[in-house]
Amino acid sequence: MPIVLDEVAFDYPDGTPAVESVSLHVKDGERVAIVGQNGAGKTTTVKLMNGLLKPRSGAVTVDGESTANRTTAMMAQTVGYVFQNPDDQIFTSSVQSELEYMPKYLRWEEVRRDERVARAVALCGLEQHLETNPNDLPIAIRKFIAIGAILVGECRYIILDEPTAGLDVPGLRLLNSLIDHLQTEGIAVVTITHDMRFVTESFDRVVAMAGGTVVADGPCEEVFADDDVLKRARIRRPEVAQLVRDLGIPTTALRLDDIVHKIP
Amino acid sequence: MALATLRGVSFTYAYTNEPALRDINLTLEEGLLYAIIGPNASGKSTLCALLRGIVPLFHEGELTGSAEIRGRNLFDWDPAELSREIGYVFENPFTQISGIKETVFEEIALGLENLGMPSDEVIDRVEQVVEQLELGALVAKNPNELSGGQRQKVAFASIIAMDADVIVIDEPTSQLDPESSDAVFAIIANLKKKGKSIVLVEHKMDLVAQYADRVIALNGGRLVIEGPTSEVFTSPLLNASDIARPAVTDLAEALAKVGRPLARTPVTRAEAADLIRARMKGGPRANRSR
């Protein structure tokens, strides 16, 4: 059962529209990247998906149920949202206690809790840091703590808001393998990102937004082939994809590994 | 006079065991754009903070070796004077924004007011920066209500307004979309043209390749290599240290691996395009002759 946004509108507190007539769906195990300029309505859209925001008009349903009828706490069990700034999310004094906070709050049995925490620790590479205060760790590791805390829950949809900002090569590698792993578990991953190389390496579908509306929604190859969409959403092709385009090489390939074979 | 001369500099933050910087020997010249690159926790932010004296004057710890900033030992600087000479934009805009001003306009003006600048001059200067960074729509907003990307631009604007000779920026574009990132780098390039010295930390290697004069690569607190941008990005030392390179440099390496190397290794898209175009024109014979 999917997340469905049907003709959704939402206004900022000062009354200016943040998103207008947005319709899209996210299916089980899908990997969807939402792209567009700062202020395009990306964060509002994902906050509507997990019920942090309720629409002014239109409907948001998750697994067939309207988010309007469910509390934020209930929704957080289904659609996990990892904040852009990990410090908006992390609040306890050790990595271990941060990861255990939710299961303890929900009074999970110890076995279930330990199993879920161990899985999150392994997926996020946090083995070395369990006793450390998150504030003493660099931002890249704090980002994985924030992701880990969400993964402890049994969400079937995970939203990652700007996960690659500030990550280095090993961090990106870990993030990509984490996303691959979630797909094998049938968990859908939705990301907001400005990193187009990340989009084309790890995601199947792109939703391009501009001015609070969806201007394109489709497979990466299709969306990145459309100059008009790129212009309207003010986004770029990944560097090497733009290079082959500049050279007039006829291909819609986007990933570096594929492009290598297209260059004469 | 050099912007900074570091001789055998190591720094360990108070209450930690591992040094954040280890035996750094480095001379930074004035009037250039330096990019500091490296994995997380490699010492990039600490090096930035050292150039501005935040380490060790504010964040305490043990500094060994000698650090000279603009010809004067770091410890001989008056912190307030150093803060006027060297503008510093924090990595996390949430750290920098004062939280005590109710509008973006006042936030950008705060540093100038602290310098004791007459208010009509402050207003002029803020208006210029607002125009330059296209912040017009935000000036009346509360800084605490801005998005991450907007805050980052405001933090940047506050420092640009100060008009220091040297500007140190820890990750100016981490939360910005590609268009805004380009705009920030265009402004930085323009500042350099006006004679400013710029030192910045950046993870977007395509932008570094395009704009930086020289690159400082760090790993585990040690200097891996410092040199002209294209020399650093094509150095085997980088790859061995797991430091990201421009996408076209990765592409060139992938082409070499499948037995079709380019004539030389490009670091910018324009260079890569020229090299591939030359090969396409030359046809298969030109390829063979190489």
Coordinates of N, CA and C in Angstrom, one line a residue, chain B residues 37-198:
Chain B
I37 N 40.2 20.4 1.3 CA 39.3 19.3 1.1 C 39.8 18.1 1.9
G38 N 39.0 17.1 2.1 CA 39.4 15.9 2.9 C 38.1 15.3 3.5
P39 N 38.3 14.0 3.9 CA 37.2 13.3 4.5 C 36.7 14.0 5.8
N40 N 35.6 13.5 6.4 CA 35.1 14.1 7.6 C 36.2 13.8 8.7
A41 N 36.3 14.8 9.7 CA 37.2 14.6 10.8 C 38.6 14.6 10.3
S42 N 38.9 15.2 9.2 CA 40.3 15.3 8.7 C 41.1 16.5 9.2
G43 N 40.4 17.4 9.8 CA 41.0 18.6 10.3 C 40.7 19.9 9.5
K44 N 39.8 19.8 8.6 CA 39.5 21.0 7.7 C 39.0 22.1 8.5
S45 N 38.0 21.9 9.4 CA 37.4 23.0 10.1 C 38.4 23.5 11.2
T46 N 39.2 22.6 11.7 CA 40.2 23.1 12.7 C 41.2 24.0 12.1
L47 N 41.6 23.6 10.8 CA 42.6 24.5 10.1 C 42.0 25.8 9.8
C48 N 40.7 25.9 9.4 CA 40.0 27.2 9.2 C 40.0 28.0 10.5
A49 N 39.6 27.3 11.6 CA 39.5 28.0 12.9 C 40.8 28.5 13.3
L50 N 41.9 27.8 13.0 CA 43.2 28.2 13.4 C 43.6 29.5 12.7
L51 N 43.3 29.6 11.4 CA 43.6 30.8 10.6 C 42.9 32.0 11.1
R52 N 41.8 31.8 11.8 CA 41.0 32.9 12.3 C 41.3 33.1 13.8
G53 N 42.1 32.2 14.4 CA 42.5 32.3 15.8 C 41.4 31.8 16.7
I54 N 40.3 31.2 16.2 CA 39.3 30.7 17.1 C 39.9 29.5 17.8
V55 N 40.7 28.8 17.1 CA 41.6 27.8 17.7 C 43.0 28.4 17.8
P56 N 43.6 28.6 18.9 CA 43.2 28.1 20.3 C 42.7 29.2 21.2
L57 N 42.4 30.4 20.6 CA 42.0 31.5 21.5 C 40.6 31.3 22.1
F58 N 39.7 30.7 21.3 CA 38.4 30.5 21.9 C 38.1 29.0 22.3
H59 N 38.3 28.1 21.3 CA 38.3 26.7 21.6 C 39.7 26.3 22.1
E60 N 39.8 26.0 23.4 CA 41.1 25.8 23.9 C 41.6 24.4 23.6
G61 N 42.9 24.3 23.8 CA 43.6 23.0 23.5 C 45.1 23.3 23.4
E62 N 45.8 22.2 23.0 CA 47.3 22.4 23.0 C 47.8 22.6 21.6
L63 N 48.4 23.7 21.4 CA 49.0 24.0 20.1 C 50.5 23.9 20.2
T64 N 51.1 23.1 19.3 CA 52.6 23.0 19.2 C 53.0 23.4 17.8
G65 N 54.3 23.8 17.7 CA 54.7 24.3 16.4 C 54.5 25.8 16.4
S66 N 54.7 26.4 15.2 CA 54.5 27.9 15.2 C 53.5 28.2 14.1
A67 N 52.5 29.1 14.4 CA 51.5 29.6 13.5 C 51.6 31.1 13.4
E68 N 52.0 31.6 12.2 CA 52.0 33.0 12.0 C 50.9 33.4 11.0
I69 N 50.2 34.4 11.4 CA 49.1 34.9 10.5 C 49.5 36.3 10.1
R70 N 49.6 36.6 8.8 CA 50.0 37.8 8.3 C 51.3 38.4 9.0
G71 N 52.2 37.5 9.1 CA 53.5 37.9 9.6 C 53.6 38.0 11.1
R72 N 52.6 37.7 11.8 CA 52.6 37.9 13.3 C 52.2 36.6 14.0
N73 N 52.9 36.2 15.0 CA 52.6 35.0 15.7 C 51.1 35.1 16.2
L74 N 50.4 34.0 16.0 CA 49.0 33.9 16.4 C 48.7 34.4 17.8
F75 N 49.6 34.1 18.7 CA 49.4 34.4 20.1 C 49.6 35.9 20.3
D76 N 50.3 36.6 19.4 CA 50.5 38.1 19.6 C 49.4 38.9 19.0
W77 N 48.4 38.3 18.4 CA 47.3 39.0 17.9 C 46.3 39.3 19.0
D78 N 45.7 40.5 18.9 CA 44.5 40.8 19.7 C 43.3 40.2 19.0
P79 N 42.6 39.3 19.7 CA 41.5 38.6 19.1 C 40.5 39.5 18.3
A80 N 40.2 40.6 18.9 CA 39.3 41.5 18.2 C 39.8 42.1 16.9
E81 N 41.1 42.4 16.9 CA 41.8 42.9 15.7 C 41.8 41.8 14.6
L82 N 42.1 40.6 15.1 CA 42.2 39.5 14.1 C 40.8 39.2 13.5
S83 N 39.8 39.4 14.3 CA 38.4 39.1 13.8 C 38.0 40.2 12.8
R84 N 38.6 41.4 12.8 CA 38.3 42.4 11.8 C 39.1 42.1 10.5
E85 N 40.3 41.5 10.7 CA 41.2 41.2 9.5 C 40.7 40.0 8.8
I86 N 40.2 39.0 9.5 CA 39.8 37.8 8.9 C 38.3 37.5 9.2
G87 N 37.5 37.5 8.1 CA 36.1 37.2 8.3 C 35.9 35.7 8.3
Y88 N 35.0 35.2 9.0 CA 34.9 33.7 9.2 C 33.4 33.3 9.1
V89 N 33.1 32.5 8.2 CA 31.7 32.0 8.1 C 31.7 30.5 8.6
F90 N 30.9 30.3 9.6 CA 30.8 29.0 10.2 C 30.2 27.9 9.3
E91 N 30.6 26.7 9.6 CA 30.0 25.6 8.8 C 28.5 25.5 9.0
N92 N 28.1 25.6 10.2 CA 26.6 25.5 10.5 C 26.0 26.8 10.7
P93 N 25.2 27.3 9.7 CA 24.7 28.7 9.9 C 23.8 28.8 11.1
F94 N 23.4 27.7 11.7 CA 22.6 27.8 12.9 C 23.5 28.2 14.1
T95 N 24.8 28.0 14.0 CA 25.8 28.4 15.0 C 26.0 29.9 14.9
Q96 N 26.1 30.4 13.7 CA 26.5 31.8 13.5 C 25.4 32.8 13.7
I97 N 24.2 32.5 13.3 CA 23.2 33.5 13.4 C 22.9 33.8 14.8
S98 N 22.9 35.1 15.1 CA 22.9 35.5 16.5 C 21.7 35.1 17.4
G99 N 20.6 35.1 16.7 CA 19.4 34.7 17.5 C 18.8 35.9 18.3
I100 N 19.5 37.0 18.2 CA 19.0 38.2 19.0 C 18.4 39.3 18.1
K101 N 18.5 39.1 16.8 CA 17.9 40.1 15.9 C 16.7 39.6 15.3
E102 N 15.7 40.5 15.1 CA 14.4 40.1 14.7 C 14.2 40.1 13.2
T103 N 15.2 40.7 12.4 CA 15.1 40.7 11.0 C 16.4 40.3 10.4
V104 N 16.3 39.8 9.2 CA 17.6 39.5 8.4 C 18.4 40.7 8.2
F105 N 17.8 41.8 8.0 CA 18.5 43.1 7.7 C 19.3 43.4 9.0
E106 N 18.7 43.4 10.1 CA 19.5 43.7 11.4 C 20.6 42.7 11.6
E107 N 20.3 41.4 11.3 CA 21.3 40.4 11.5 C 22.5 40.7 10.7
I108 N 22.3 41.0 9.4 CA 23.5 41.3 8.5 C 24.2 42.6 9.0
A109 N 23.5 43.5 9.6 CA 24.1 44.8 10.1 C 24.8 44.6 11.5
L110 N 24.5 43.5 12.2 CA 25.0 43.3 13.5 C 26.6 43.5 13.6
G111 N 27.3 42.8 12.8 CA 28.8 42.9 12.8 C 29.3 44.3 12.6
L112 N 28.6 45.0 11.6 CA 29.1 46.3 11.3 C 28.8 47.3 12.4
E113 N 27.6 47.1 13.1 CA 27.3 48.0 14.3 C 28.4 47.8 15.3
N114 N 28.8 46.5 15.5 CA 29.8 46.2 16.5 C 31.2 46.8 16.2
L115 N 31.4 47.1 14.9 CA 32.6 47.8 14.5 C 32.5 49.3 14.8
G116 N 31.3 49.8 15.2 CA 31.1 51.2 15.4 C 30.9 52.0 14.2
M117 N 30.4 51.4 13.1 CA 30.2 52.1 11.9 C 29.0 53.0 12.0
P118 N 29.1 54.2 11.4 CA 27.9 55.1 11.4 C 26.7 54.4 10.7
S119 N 25.5 54.7 11.3 CA 24.3 53.9 10.8 C 24.0 54.0 9.4
D120 N 24.2 55.3 8.8 CA 23.8 55.4 7.3 C 24.8 54.5 6.5
E121 N 26.0 54.4 6.9 CA 27.0 53.6 6.2 C 26.6 52.1 6.4
V122 N 26.2 51.8 7.6 CA 25.7 50.4 7.8 C 24.6 50.0 6.8
I123 N 23.6 50.9 6.8 CA 22.5 50.7 5.9 C 22.9 50.5 4.5
D124 N 23.8 51.4 4.0 CA 24.3 51.3 2.6 C 24.9 50.0 2.4
R125 N 25.8 49.6 3.3 CA 26.6 48.4 3.1 C 25.7 47.1 3.1
V126 N 24.7 47.1 4.0 CA 23.8 46.0 4.1 C 23.0 45.9 2.8
E127 N 22.5 47.1 2.3 CA 21.7 47.1 1.1 C 22.5 46.5 -0.1
Q128 N 23.8 46.9 -0.2 CA 24.6 46.4 -1.2 C 24.7 44.9 -1.2
V129 N 25.0 44.3 0.0 CA 25.1 42.9 0.1 C 23.8 42.2 -0.2
V130 N 22.7 42.8 0.3 CA 21.4 42.2 0.1 C 21.1 42.0 -1.5
E131 N 21.5 43.1 -2.2 CA 21.3 43.1 -3.6 C 22.2 42.0 -4.3
Q132 N 23.5 42.0 -3.9 CA 24.5 41.1 -4.4 C 24.0 39.6 -4.3
L133 N 23.5 39.3 -3.1 CA 23.1 37.9 -2.8 C 21.6 37.6 -3.1
E134 N 20.9 38.6 -3.6 CA 19.5 38.5 -3.9 C 18.7 38.0 -2.7
L135 N 18.9 38.8 -1.6 CA 18.2 38.4 -0.4 C 17.0 39.4 -0.1
G136 N 16.6 40.2 -1.1 CA 15.6 41.2 -1.0 C 14.3 40.7 -0.3
A137 N 13.9 39.4 -0.8 CA 12.7 38.9 -0.3 C 12.8 38.5 1.2
L138 N 14.0 38.4 1.7 CA 14.1 37.9 3.1 C 14.4 38.9 4.2
V139 N 14.7 40.2 3.7 CA 15.3 41.2 4.7 C 14.3 41.4 5.9
A140 N 13.0 41.3 5.7 CA 12.1 41.6 6.8 C 11.8 40.4 7.6
K141 N 12.3 39.2 7.2 CA 11.9 38.0 7.9 C 12.8 37.8 9.1
N142 N 12.3 37.0 10.1 CA 13.0 36.7 11.3 C 14.0 35.6 10.9
P143 N 15.3 35.8 11.2 CA 16.3 34.8 10.8 C 16.0 33.4 11.3
N144 N 15.3 33.3 12.4 CA 14.9 31.9 13.0 C 13.9 31.2 12.2
E145 N 13.2 31.9 11.3 CA 12.1 31.3 10.5 C 12.6 30.9 9.1
L146 N 13.9 31.0 8.8 CA 14.5 30.8 7.5 C 14.8 29.3 7.3
S147 N 14.8 28.8 6.1 CA 15.2 27.5 5.8 C 16.7 27.4 5.9
G148 N 17.3 26.2 6.0 CA 18.7 26.0 6.1 C 19.5 26.7 5.0
G149 N 19.1 26.6 3.8 CA 19.8 27.3 2.7 C 19.7 28.8 2.8
Q150 N 18.5 29.3 3.2 CA 18.4 30.7 3.4 C 19.3 31.2 4.5
R151 N 19.3 30.5 5.6 CA 20.2 30.9 6.7 C 21.7 30.9 6.3
Q152 N 22.0 29.9 5.5 CA 23.4 29.9 5.1 C 23.8 31.1 4.2
K153 N 22.8 31.6 3.4 CA 23.1 32.8 2.6 C 23.2 34.0 3.5
V154 N 22.4 34.1 4.6 CA 22.4 35.2 5.5 C 23.7 35.2 6.3
A155 N 24.1 34.0 6.7 CA 25.4 34.0 7.4 C 26.6 34.4 6.5
F156 N 26.5 34.0 5.3 CA 27.5 34.4 4.3 C 27.5 36.0 4.1
A157 N 26.2 36.5 3.9 CA 26.0 37.9 3.7 C 26.6 38.7 4.9
S158 N 26.4 38.2 6.1 CA 26.9 39.0 7.3 C 28.4 39.2 7.2
I159 N 29.1 38.1 6.8 CA 30.5 38.2 6.7 C 31.0 39.1 5.5
I160 N 30.4 38.9 4.4 CA 30.7 39.7 3.2 C 30.6 41.2 3.5
A161 N 29.5 41.5 4.3 CA 29.3 42.9 4.7 C 30.5 43.5 5.4
M162 N 31.2 42.7 6.2 CA 32.3 43.2 7.0 C 33.5 43.6 6.2
D163 N 33.5 43.1 5.0 CA 34.6 43.6 4.0 C 36.0 43.3 4.6
A164 N 36.2 42.2 5.2 CA 37.6 41.9 5.7 C 38.5 41.5 4.5
D165 N 39.8 41.7 4.7 CA 40.8 41.4 3.7 C 40.9 39.9 3.4
V166 N 40.6 39.1 4.4 CA 40.8 37.7 4.3 C 39.4 37.1 4.7
I167 N 38.9 36.1 3.9 CA 37.6 35.5 4.3 C 37.8 34.0 4.3
V168 N 37.5 33.4 5.5 CA 37.6 32.0 5.7 C 36.2 31.5 5.8
I169 N 35.8 30.5 4.9 CA 34.4 30.0 4.9 C 34.4 28.5 5.0
D170 N 33.8 28.0 6.0 CA 33.7 26.6 6.3 C 32.4 26.1 5.6
E171 N 32.6 25.5 4.4 CA 31.5 24.9 3.6 C 30.4 25.9 3.3
P172 N 30.7 26.8 2.4 CA 29.7 27.9 2.0 C 28.4 27.3 1.4
T173 N 28.5 26.2 0.7 CA 27.3 25.7 -0.1 C 26.7 24.5 0.4
S174 N 27.0 24.0 1.6 CA 26.5 22.7 2.0 C 25.0 22.5 2.0
Q175 N 24.2 23.6 2.1 CA 22.8 23.5 2.1 C 22.1 24.2 0.9
L176 N 22.9 24.5 -0.1 CA 22.4 25.3 -1.2 C 22.1 24.5 -2.4
D177 N 21.1 24.9 -3.2 CA 20.9 24.2 -4.5 C 22.0 24.6 -5.5
P178 N 22.1 23.9 -6.6 CA 23.2 24.2 -7.5 C 23.3 25.6 -8.0
E179 N 22.1 26.2 -8.3 CA 22.1 27.6 -8.8 C 22.7 28.5 -7.7
S180 N 22.2 28.4 -6.5 CA 22.7 29.2 -5.4 C 24.2 29.0 -5.1
S181 N 24.6 27.7 -5.3 CA 26.0 27.4 -5.0 C 26.9 28.1 -6.1
D182 N 26.5 28.0 -7.3 CA 27.2 28.8 -8.4 C 27.3 30.2 -8.1
A183 N 26.1 30.8 -7.6 CA 26.1 32.2 -7.3 C 27.0 32.6 -6.2
V184 N 27.1 31.8 -5.2 CA 28.0 32.0 -4.1 C 29.5 32.0 -4.6
F185 N 29.8 31.0 -5.4 CA 31.2 30.9 -5.9 C 31.5 32.1 -6.9
A186 N 30.5 32.5 -7.6 CA 30.7 33.7 -8.5 C 31.1 34.9 -7.6
I187 N 30.4 35.0 -6.5 CA 30.7 36.2 -5.6 C 32.0 36.0 -5.0
I188 N 32.4 34.8 -4.6 CA 33.7 34.5 -4.0 C 34.8 34.9 -5.0
A189 N 34.6 34.4 -6.3 CA 35.6 34.7 -7.3 C 35.7 36.2 -7.5
N190 N 34.6 36.9 -7.4 CA 34.6 38.4 -7.6 C 35.4 39.1 -6.4
L191 N 35.2 38.5 -5.2 CA 35.9 39.0 -4.0 C 37.4 38.9 -4.2
K192 N 37.8 37.7 -4.8 CA 39.2 37.4 -5.0 C 39.8 38.4 -6.0
K193 N 39.0 38.7 -7.1 CA 39.4 39.7 -8.1 C 39.7 41.0 -7.5
K194 N 38.9 41.4 -6.4 CA 39.1 42.6 -5.7 C 40.3 42.6 -4.8
G195 N 41.0 41.5 -4.8 CA 42.3 41.4 -4.0 C 42.1 40.7 -2.7
K196 N 40.9 40.2 -2.4 CA 40.7 39.5 -1.1 C 41.4 38.1 -1.2
S197 N 41.8 37.6 0.0 CA 42.3 36.2 0.1 C 41.2 35.4 0.6
I198 N 41.0 34.2 0.0 CA 39.9 33.3 0.4 C 40.4 32.0 0.7

